[in-house]
Amino acid sequence: MHPPPPAAAMDFSQNSLFGYMEDLQELTIIERPVRRSLKTPEEIERLTVDEDLSDIERAVYLLSAGQDIQGTSVIANLPFLMRQNPTETLRRVLPKVREALHVAGVEMQLTAAVSFLTILQDESVSIHAYTHSFLQVILLHLEHRDTGVSNAWLETLLSVIEVLPKETLRHEILNPLVSKAQLSQTVQSRLVSCKILGKLTNKFDAHTIKREILPLVKSLCQDVEYEVRSCMCRQLENIAQGIGTELTKSVVLPELIELSRDEGSSVRLAAFETLVNLLDIFDTDDRSQTILPLVKSFCEKSFKADESILISLSFHLGKLCHGLYGIFTPDQHLRFLEFYKKLCTLGLQQENGHSENQIPPQILEQEKKYISVRKNCAYNFPAMIVFVDPKNFHLELYSTFFCLCHDPEVPVRYTIAICFYEVSKLLNSGVYLIHKELITLLQDESLEVLDALIDHLPEILELMSTGGESSVQENKLSSLPDLIPALTAAEQRAAASLKWRTHEKLLQKYACLPHVISSDQIYYRFLQRMFTIMMTNNVLPVQKAASRTLCIFLRYNRKQEQRHEVIQKLIEQLGQGKSYWNRLRFLDTCEFIIEIFSKSFFCKYFFLPAIELTHDPVANVRMKLCYLLPKVKSTLKIPADKHLLQQLEMCVRKLLCQEKDKDVLAIVKRTVLELDRMEMSMDAFQKKFYEKDLLDQEKEREELLLLEMEQLEKEKQQNDGRPMSDKMYEKKRKEIKKSKLIRSQSFNNQAFHAKYGNLEKCASKSSTTGYTASVSGLGKTSVLSLTDDSFRTRNASSVPPSFSPNTTLPSTSRGTGNSLDPKSSGSKDTQPRKATLKSRKSNP
């Protein structure tokens, strides 16, 4: 719209006047819909319904005197009326529906078809009542002039056929079908007859099918219209499954052979697809003497025909190879394989000489079809591996697989990424052959390809690490040198995108890495990244995925020193972090620790730091902790953890007495009731907790075994300076289990090196010293442990900055948070922790 000129510069020339007139016309166009949307009093009166009417009376009124949109609404609500009052609905509403459908438009017809189907599925009335009331209405509108409406009613009828008794089917559907399938009827009527015949075959015995249905099938297969022949051809699969093998060979196969030579390309295509789907029914002689020549002829003519035939052929190649396996001669086998390879590169060799903006529409459409062909070839690649035998993969199919993984089109690479796991399983010990292609797909520029690949990434990596002739340990360390850079690059690419679900899924799949690569590789290449994501990413599901994966990394870490550094980092940077958001993530991490580790592990390292958050100044943190408290209590065993139980009860009592936030207080009260109802687990096995206790004991044994294996490796290195092999690890594992060493079920009874005294004190503080003294002791020792010289054993240059043992992390403290206004303490990034315990000092 032109802006109005200022008054001083008003121009009354002809051009300016025309410009003003255009502006006025635009205003008129804008305002016109507003006027039309207003309803006149008469229209409002017609649309108004008495509110005192019942649902049935309102439906009858609207169907009789209402407008089309109101009648459509009533029909859409028909299933509800049938559930509410079926008798009155059938007696009063359904007759009005029949009358309305005689003159109804497309929208009302489609709504009625869906409602009738819903009533059938809801089983609101008996089959007899449904047949009496609804079946004739459905049959009446099957041949509606609108194709969409006709198909909607047909879908409803096909569902009805599934539940109707044989006599009703014979009299109401099969007998009228004889006249409906004649050439004198419309094409639409004959098409409907084809689909109904395909459905009826499974409802009658072979004698009835042979006498009454097959003559109609033959007649429709020879119809003058190619649409009818094609439609009937696609129903022959259902018919063959209903009549058995003998009748299929004598009746259906000859019809399929004739239709495969039809002049219509759509008919030939339908015959080919039906033959492929029926391969399992035919014996070896039929396949080799009849079907194989047809398939050979079809493949030879496909490149000269429409590209849509190539699309179908490429999609069914897998079934074709499976069904004809063992029938091909060596020459036919080779020719068929070459045909597949040609399809895999179809369209890639052509150079059209046009820029992207100048590609003619017909060439662009052709290229889209070629992409679909290559995509189907990628889909069928696992079947082709079986076809050539996995032993011959490198010689026969590797170059094709390389082309598919490097295809310029995303749909092709996406499909081969989906199939990558199946390919890996088929290759088995030869999986090392496609290692480079795994790296290629991990580094693919499209996140869709990465998303497809990581669905089975743990299984793929396991095959990669254990397949081949080398030992497991050698495979982990030497066979996958470029895997770690590819994995880290993939995660960074997902993190930089807006597709956070792909990022979350990838982080979840990283949990498999302890079974694939070494503990040190995970520690130096992945652990810090998980911390960074937990503390900086803005997507909560991504943060939780990183937290859980970090816990699994910690669970399988083989070095006690590294484990303690990670635990210390979790407690100080998350549990005692300045940002309340980090403290919330610490509670998420505690929940994962409870799930993944043994009860004694959680009690030893995380119990006190977790319940310390009952004094957090932010209400959301206290609230989240309250929800977690039942799980925290479930980790305790009586009487060994009696002092921890007393600490928990003391914190809960303080919350009840001092909590000022009404929402938190309400949750505290509910939590207290839940805690009171909980039954405590005992040190000795109890029948009611037997399975849980057994699982926890197994977790604890595995944790202790890691310590034993670490100690054995240190002894081995001290003896001869060589690392211990996996065979030695397995031998020692068996010896440890055989000896049945008597261990305490709690980690508190294990003798660890004095340099980790800070973590020991976390769980061993006596309850008599009081909660404040325990927290104070935790803070002091945590500061000392990070400055201990024993943490400086590794080369500082090999440690990431944030993991450096020489770095002194500040140990901040907070007192009773209830003395502060939670609303003024809720900054996600800058909220400081309030220090009220005099024995705790903040490090510089």
PDB file of N, CA and C in Angstrom, residues 743-807:
ATOM      1  N   ARG A 743      33.269 -60.791  52.018  1.00  0.00           N
ATOM      2  CA  ARG A 743      33.317 -59.330  51.973  1.00  0.00           C
ATOM      3  C   ARG A 743      32.080 -58.772  52.656  1.00  0.00           C
ATOM      4  N   SER A 744      32.204 -57.628  53.171  1.00  0.00           N
ATOM      5  CA  SER A 744      31.050 -56.910  53.714  1.00  0.00           C
ATOM      6  C   SER A 744      30.193 -56.420  52.571  1.00  0.00           C
ATOM      7  N   GLN A 745      28.887 -56.300  52.797  1.00  0.00           N
ATOM      8  CA  GLN A 745      28.006 -55.791  51.770  1.00  0.00           C
ATOM      9  C   GLN A 745      28.084 -54.290  51.643  1.00  0.00           C
ATOM     10  N   SER A 746      28.794 -53.659  52.537  1.00  0.00           N
ATOM     11  CA  SER A 746      28.946 -52.208  52.467  1.00  0.00           C
ATOM     12  C   SER A 746      30.365 -51.861  52.106  1.00  0.00           C
ATOM     13  N   PHE A 747      30.530 -50.819  51.268  1.00  0.00           N
ATOM     14  CA  PHE A 747      31.853 -50.361  50.897  1.00  0.00           C
ATOM     15  C   PHE A 747      32.589 -49.744  52.101  1.00  0.00           C
ATOM     16  N   ASN A 748      31.857 -49.478  53.190  1.00  0.00           N
ATOM     17  CA  ASN A 748      32.494 -48.837  54.338  1.00  0.00           C
ATOM     18  C   ASN A 748      33.539 -49.738  54.974  1.00  0.00           C
ATOM     19  N   ASN A 749      33.383 -51.065  54.797  1.00  0.00           N
ATOM     20  CA  ASN A 749      34.303 -51.989  55.430  1.00  0.00           C
ATOM     21  C   ASN A 749      35.529 -52.275  54.573  1.00  0.00           C
ATOM     22  N   GLN A 750      35.586 -51.711  53.342  1.00  0.00           N
ATOM     23  CA  GLN A 750      36.737 -51.939  52.473  1.00  0.00           C
ATOM     24  C   GLN A 750      37.863 -50.995  52.849  1.00  0.00           C
ATOM     25  N   ALA A 751      39.102 -51.503  52.833  1.00  0.00           N
ATOM     26  CA  ALA A 751      40.269 -50.680  53.177  1.00  0.00           C
ATOM     27  C   ALA A 751      40.813 -50.049  51.912  1.00  0.00           C
ATOM     28  N   PHE A 752      40.648 -48.747  51.806  1.00  0.00           N
ATOM     29  CA  PHE A 752      41.148 -48.026  50.649  1.00  0.00           C
ATOM     30  C   PHE A 752      42.367 -47.212  51.061  1.00  0.00           C
ATOM     31  N   HIS A 753      43.037 -46.711  50.090  1.00  0.00           N
ATOM     32  CA  HIS A 753      44.235 -45.909  50.324  1.00  0.00           C
ATOM     33  C   HIS A 753      43.880 -44.664  51.114  1.00  0.00           C
ATOM     34  N   ALA A 754      44.775 -44.234  51.956  1.00  0.00           N
ATOM     35  CA  ALA A 754      44.485 -43.095  52.835  1.00  0.00           C
ATOM     36  C   ALA A 754      44.285 -41.811  52.070  1.00  0.00           C
ATOM     37  N   LYS A 755      44.764 -41.742  50.822  1.00  0.00           N
ATOM     38  CA  LYS A 755      44.625 -40.497  50.076  1.00  0.00           C
ATOM     39  C   LYS A 755      43.184 -40.205  49.711  1.00  0.00           C
ATOM     40  N   TYR A 756      42.299 -41.181  49.865  1.00  0.00           N
ATOM     41  CA  TYR A 756      40.881 -40.959  49.574  1.00  0.00           C
ATOM     42  C   TYR A 756      40.069 -40.848  50.851  1.00  0.00           C
ATOM     43  N   GLY A 757      40.696 -40.390  51.903  1.00  0.00           N
ATOM     44  CA  GLY A 757      40.007 -40.321  53.187  1.00  0.00           C
ATOM     45  C   GLY A 757      38.808 -39.407  53.165  1.00  0.00           C
ATOM     46  N   ASN A 758      38.833 -38.395  52.324  1.00  0.00           N
ATOM     47  CA  ASN A 758      37.699 -37.468  52.288  1.00  0.00           C
ATOM     48  C   ASN A 758      36.422 -38.161  51.878  1.00  0.00           C
ATOM     49  N   LEU A 759      36.515 -39.096  50.928  1.00  0.00           N
ATOM     50  CA  LEU A 759      35.312 -39.782  50.482  1.00  0.00           C
ATOM     51  C   LEU A 759      34.881 -40.840  51.477  1.00  0.00           C
ATOM     52  N   GLU A 760      35.859 -41.401  52.206  1.00  0.00           N
ATOM     53  CA  GLU A 760      35.504 -42.368  53.231  1.00  0.00           C
ATOM     54  C   GLU A 760      34.662 -41.717  54.315  1.00  0.00           C
ATOM     55  N   LYS A 761      35.070 -40.491  54.721  1.00  0.00           N
ATOM     56  CA  LYS A 761      34.388 -39.826  55.819  1.00  0.00           C
ATOM     57  C   LYS A 761      32.962 -39.486  55.467  1.00  0.00           C
ATOM     58  N   CYS A 762      32.674 -39.421  54.175  1.00  0.00           N
ATOM     59  CA  CYS A 762      31.329 -39.057  53.734  1.00  0.00           C
ATOM     60  C   CYS A 762      30.293 -40.010  54.303  1.00  0.00           C
ATOM     61  N   ALA A 763      30.687 -41.320  54.385  1.00  0.00           N
ATOM     62  CA  ALA A 763      29.726 -42.306  54.830  1.00  0.00           C
ATOM     63  C   ALA A 763      29.981 -42.785  56.245  1.00  0.00           C
ATOM     64  N   SER A 764      31.148 -42.496  56.823  1.00  0.00           N
ATOM     65  CA  SER A 764      31.514 -43.098  58.098  1.00  0.00           C
ATOM     66  C   SER A 764      31.363 -42.165  59.285  1.00  0.00           C
ATOM     67  N   LYS A 765      30.852 -40.950  59.086  1.00  0.00           N
ATOM     68  CA  LYS A 765      30.653 -40.047  60.214  1.00  0.00           C
ATOM     69  C   LYS A 765      29.654 -40.636  61.200  1.00  0.00           C
ATOM     70  N   SER A 766      29.968 -40.565  62.417  1.00  0.00           N
ATOM     71  CA  SER A 766      29.068 -41.089  63.441  1.00  0.00           C
ATOM     72  C   SER A 766      27.861 -40.191  63.584  1.00  0.00           C
ATOM     73  N   SER A 767      26.716 -40.793  63.824  1.00  0.00           N
ATOM     74  CA  SER A 767      25.495 -40.009  63.984  1.00  0.00           C
ATOM     75  C   SER A 767      25.532 -39.151  65.240  1.00  0.00           C
ATOM     76  N   THR A 768      26.385 -39.497  66.211  1.00  0.00           N
ATOM     77  CA  THR A 768      26.422 -38.725  67.455  1.00  0.00           C
ATOM     78  C   THR A 768      27.031 -37.352  67.255  1.00  0.00           C
ATOM     79  N   THR A 769      27.798 -37.166  66.186  1.00  0.00           N
ATOM     80  CA  THR A 769      28.407 -35.864  65.953  1.00  0.00           C
ATOM     81  C   THR A 769      27.439 -34.860  65.409  1.00  0.00           C
ATOM     82  N   GLY A 770      26.254 -35.360  64.986  1.00  0.00           N
ATOM     83  CA  GLY A 770      25.233 -34.437  64.472  1.00  0.00           C
ATOM     84  C   GLY A 770      25.427 -34.154  63.000  1.00  0.00           C
ATOM     85  N   TYR A 771      24.339 -33.720  62.368  1.00  0.00           N
ATOM     86  CA  TYR A 771      24.349 -33.473  60.931  1.00  0.00           C
ATOM     87  C   TYR A 771      25.293 -32.354  60.561  1.00  0.00           C
ATOM     88  N   THR A 772      25.319 -31.279  61.337  1.00  0.00           N
ATOM     89  CA  THR A 772      26.180 -30.148  61.009  1.00  0.00           C
ATOM     90  C   THR A 772      27.637 -30.551  61.011  1.00  0.00           C
ATOM     91  N   ALA A 773      28.033 -31.347  62.005  1.00  0.00           N
ATOM     92  CA  ALA A 773      29.427 -31.778  62.082  1.00  0.00           C
ATOM     93  C   ALA A 773      29.779 -32.660  60.901  1.00  0.00           C
ATOM     94  N   SER A 774      28.841 -33.528  60.467  1.00  0.00           N
ATOM     95  CA  SER A 774      29.120 -34.402  59.332  1.00  0.00           C
ATOM     96  C   SER A 774      29.333 -33.595  58.071  1.00  0.00           C
ATOM     97  N   VAL A 775      28.463 -32.627  57.832  1.00  0.00           N
ATOM     98  CA  VAL A 775      28.597 -31.799  56.648  1.00  0.00           C
ATOM     99  C   VAL A 775      29.890 -31.018  56.697  1.00  0.00           C
ATOM    100  N   SER A 776      30.226 -30.498  57.893  1.00  0.00           N
ATOM    101  CA  SER A 776      31.464 -29.738  58.035  1.00  0.00           C
ATOM    102  C   SER A 776      32.666 -30.614  57.736  1.00  0.00           C
ATOM    103  N   GLY A 777      32.657 -31.845  58.259  1.00  0.00           N
ATOM    104  CA  GLY A 777      33.766 -32.750  58.000  1.00  0.00           C
ATOM    105  C   GLY A 777      33.900 -33.080  56.534  1.00  0.00           C
ATOM    106  N   LEU A 778      32.780 -33.231  55.847  1.00  0.00           N
ATOM    107  CA  LEU A 778      32.802 -33.513  54.407  1.00  0.00           C
ATOM    108  C   LEU A 778      33.451 -32.379  53.657  1.00  0.00           C
ATOM    109  N   GLY A 779      33.093 -31.152  54.026  1.00  0.00           N
ATOM    110  CA  GLY A 779      33.651 -30.010  53.319  1.00  0.00           C
ATOM    111  C   GLY A 779      35.144 -29.914  53.508  1.00  0.00           C
ATOM    112  N   LYS A 780      35.629 -30.126  54.744  1.00  0.00           N
ATOM    113  CA  LYS A 780      37.057 -29.989  54.993  1.00  0.00           C
ATOM    114  C   LYS A 780      37.859 -31.040  54.233  1.00  0.00           C
ATOM    115  N   THR A 781      37.418 -32.276  54.318  1.00  0.00           N
ATOM    116  CA  THR A 781      38.197 -33.328  53.690  1.00  0.00           C
ATOM    117  C   THR A 781      38.142 -33.222  52.183  1.00  0.00           C
ATOM    118  N   SER A 782      37.029 -32.748  51.615  1.00  0.00           N
ATOM    119  CA  SER A 782      36.955 -32.637  50.161  1.00  0.00           C
ATOM    120  C   SER A 782      37.968 -31.644  49.646  1.00  0.00           C
ATOM    121  N   VAL A 783      38.222 -30.581  50.406  1.00  0.00           N
ATOM    122  CA  VAL A 783      39.229 -29.597  50.002  1.00  0.00           C
ATOM    123  C   VAL A 783      40.617 -30.218  50.084  1.00  0.00           C
ATOM    124  N   LEU A 784      40.872 -30.961  51.162  1.00  0.00           N
ATOM    125  CA  LEU A 784      42.196 -31.534  51.351  1.00  0.00           C
ATOM    126  C   LEU A 784      42.505 -32.569  50.285  1.00  0.00           C
ATOM    127  N   SER A 785      41.483 -33.362  49.904  1.00  0.00           N
ATOM    128  CA  SER A 785      41.754 -34.454  48.981  1.00  0.00           C
ATOM    129  C   SER A 785      42.162 -33.956  47.621  1.00  0.00           C
ATOM    130  N   LEU A 786      41.642 -32.827  47.212  1.00  0.00           N
ATOM    131  CA  LEU A 786      41.975 -32.326  45.889  1.00  0.00           C
ATOM    132  C   LEU A 786      43.344 -31.678  45.852  1.00  0.00           C
ATOM    133  N   THR A 787      43.901 -31.342  46.973  1.00  0.00           N
ATOM    134  CA  THR A 787      45.242 -30.773  46.993  1.00  0.00           C
ATOM    135  C   THR A 787      46.282 -31.785  47.444  1.00  0.00           C
ATOM    136  N   ASP A 788      45.847 -33.012  47.669  1.00  0.00           N
ATOM    137  CA  ASP A 788      46.763 -34.067  48.097  1.00  0.00           C
ATOM    138  C   ASP A 788      47.751 -34.397  46.984  1.00  0.00           C
ATOM    139  N   ASP A 789      48.997 -34.653  47.338  1.00  0.00           N
ATOM    140  CA  ASP A 789      50.023 -34.961  46.354  1.00  0.00           C
ATOM    141  C   ASP A 789      49.760 -36.277  45.647  1.00  0.00           C
ATOM    142  N   SER A 790      48.996 -37.148  46.289  1.00  0.00           N
ATOM    143  CA  SER A 790      48.752 -38.438  45.668  1.00  0.00           C
ATOM    144  C   SER A 790      47.901 -38.332  44.419  1.00  0.00           C
ATOM    145  N   PHE A 791      47.228 -37.183  44.221  1.00  0.00           N
ATOM    146  CA  PHE A 791      46.424 -36.997  43.027  1.00  0.00           C
ATOM    147  C   PHE A 791      47.277 -36.506  41.850  1.00  0.00           C
ATOM    148  N   ARG A 792      48.571 -36.335  42.051  1.00  0.00           N
ATOM    149  CA  ARG A 792      49.408 -35.746  41.003  1.00  0.00           C
ATOM    150  C   ARG A 792      50.297 -36.780  40.331  1.00  0.00           C
ATOM    151  N   THR A 793      49.867 -38.002  40.382  1.00  0.00           N
ATOM    152  CA  THR A 793      50.731 -39.060  39.864  1.00  0.00           C
ATOM    153  C   THR A 793      50.799 -39.048  38.344  1.00  0.00           C
ATOM    154  N   ARG A 794      49.748 -38.668  37.680  1.00  0.00           N
ATOM    155  CA  ARG A 794      49.744 -38.688  36.213  1.00  0.00           C
ATOM    156  C   ARG A 794      50.394 -37.435  35.671  1.00  0.00           C
ATOM    157  N   ASN A 795      50.793 -37.541  34.408  1.00  0.00           N
ATOM    158  CA  ASN A 795      51.364 -36.394  33.719  1.00  0.00           C
ATOM    159  C   ASN A 795      50.310 -35.341  33.541  1.00  0.00           C
ATOM    160  N   ALA A 796      50.571 -34.138  34.024  1.00  0.00           N
ATOM    161  CA  ALA A 796      49.558 -33.083  33.979  1.00  0.00           C
ATOM    162  C   ALA A 796      49.196 -32.709  32.565  1.00  0.00           C
ATOM    163  N   SER A 797      50.097 -32.887  31.630  1.00  0.00           N
ATOM    164  CA  SER A 797      49.805 -32.504  30.242  1.00  0.00           C
ATOM    165  C   SER A 797      48.803 -33.424  29.594  1.00  0.00           C
ATOM    166  N   SER A 798      48.621 -34.615  30.115  1.00  0.00           N
ATOM    167  CA  SER A 798      47.676 -35.565  29.524  1.00  0.00           C
ATOM    168  C   SER A 798      46.309 -35.465  30.121  1.00  0.00           C
ATOM    169  N   VAL A 799      46.126 -34.608  31.078  1.00  0.00           N
ATOM    170  CA  VAL A 799      44.839 -34.478  31.752  1.00  0.00           C
ATOM    171  C   VAL A 799      44.136 -33.227  31.261  1.00  0.00           C
ATOM    172  N   PRO A 800      42.835 -33.316  30.897  1.00  0.00           N
ATOM    173  CA  PRO A 800      42.093 -32.119  30.517  1.00  0.00           C
ATOM    174  C   PRO A 800      42.119 -31.106  31.640  1.00  0.00           C
ATOM    175  N   PRO A 801      42.089 -29.806  31.314  1.00  0.00           N
ATOM    176  CA  PRO A 801      42.209 -28.775  32.352  1.00  0.00           C
ATOM    177  C   PRO A 801      41.221 -28.940  33.477  1.00  0.00           C
ATOM    178  N   SER A 802      39.966 -29.258  33.140  1.00  0.00           N
ATOM    179  CA  SER A 802      38.961 -29.343  34.192  1.00  0.00           C
ATOM    180  C   SER A 802      39.110 -30.582  35.041  1.00  0.00           C
ATOM    181  N   PHE A 803      39.935 -31.551  34.553  1.00  0.00           N
ATOM    182  CA  PHE A 803      40.155 -32.764  35.320  1.00  0.00           C
ATOM    183  C   PHE A 803      41.526 -32.760  35.989  1.00  0.00           C
ATOM    184  N   SER A 804      42.223 -31.673  35.872  1.00  0.00           N
ATOM    185  CA  SER A 804      43.575 -31.640  36.405  1.00  0.00           C
ATOM    186  C   SER A 804      43.572 -31.840  37.907  1.00  0.00           C
ATOM    187  N   PRO A 805      44.362 -32.785  38.402  1.00  0.00           N
ATOM    188  CA  PRO A 805      44.379 -33.023  39.855  1.00  0.00           C
ATOM    189  C   PRO A 805      45.008 -31.890  40.629  1.00  0.00           C
ATOM    190  N   ASN A 806      45.744 -31.014  39.927  1.00  0.00           N
ATOM    191  CA  ASN A 806      46.373 -29.895  40.616  1.00  0.00           C
ATOM    192  C   ASN A 806      45.425 -28.733  40.833  1.00  0.00           C
ATOM    193  N   THR A 807      44.253 -28.794  40.165  1.00  0.00           N
ATOM    194  CA  THR A 807      43.301 -27.700  40.284  1.00  0.00           C
ATOM    195  C   THR A 807      42.548 -27.823  41.591  1.00  0.00           C
TER     196      THR A 807
END
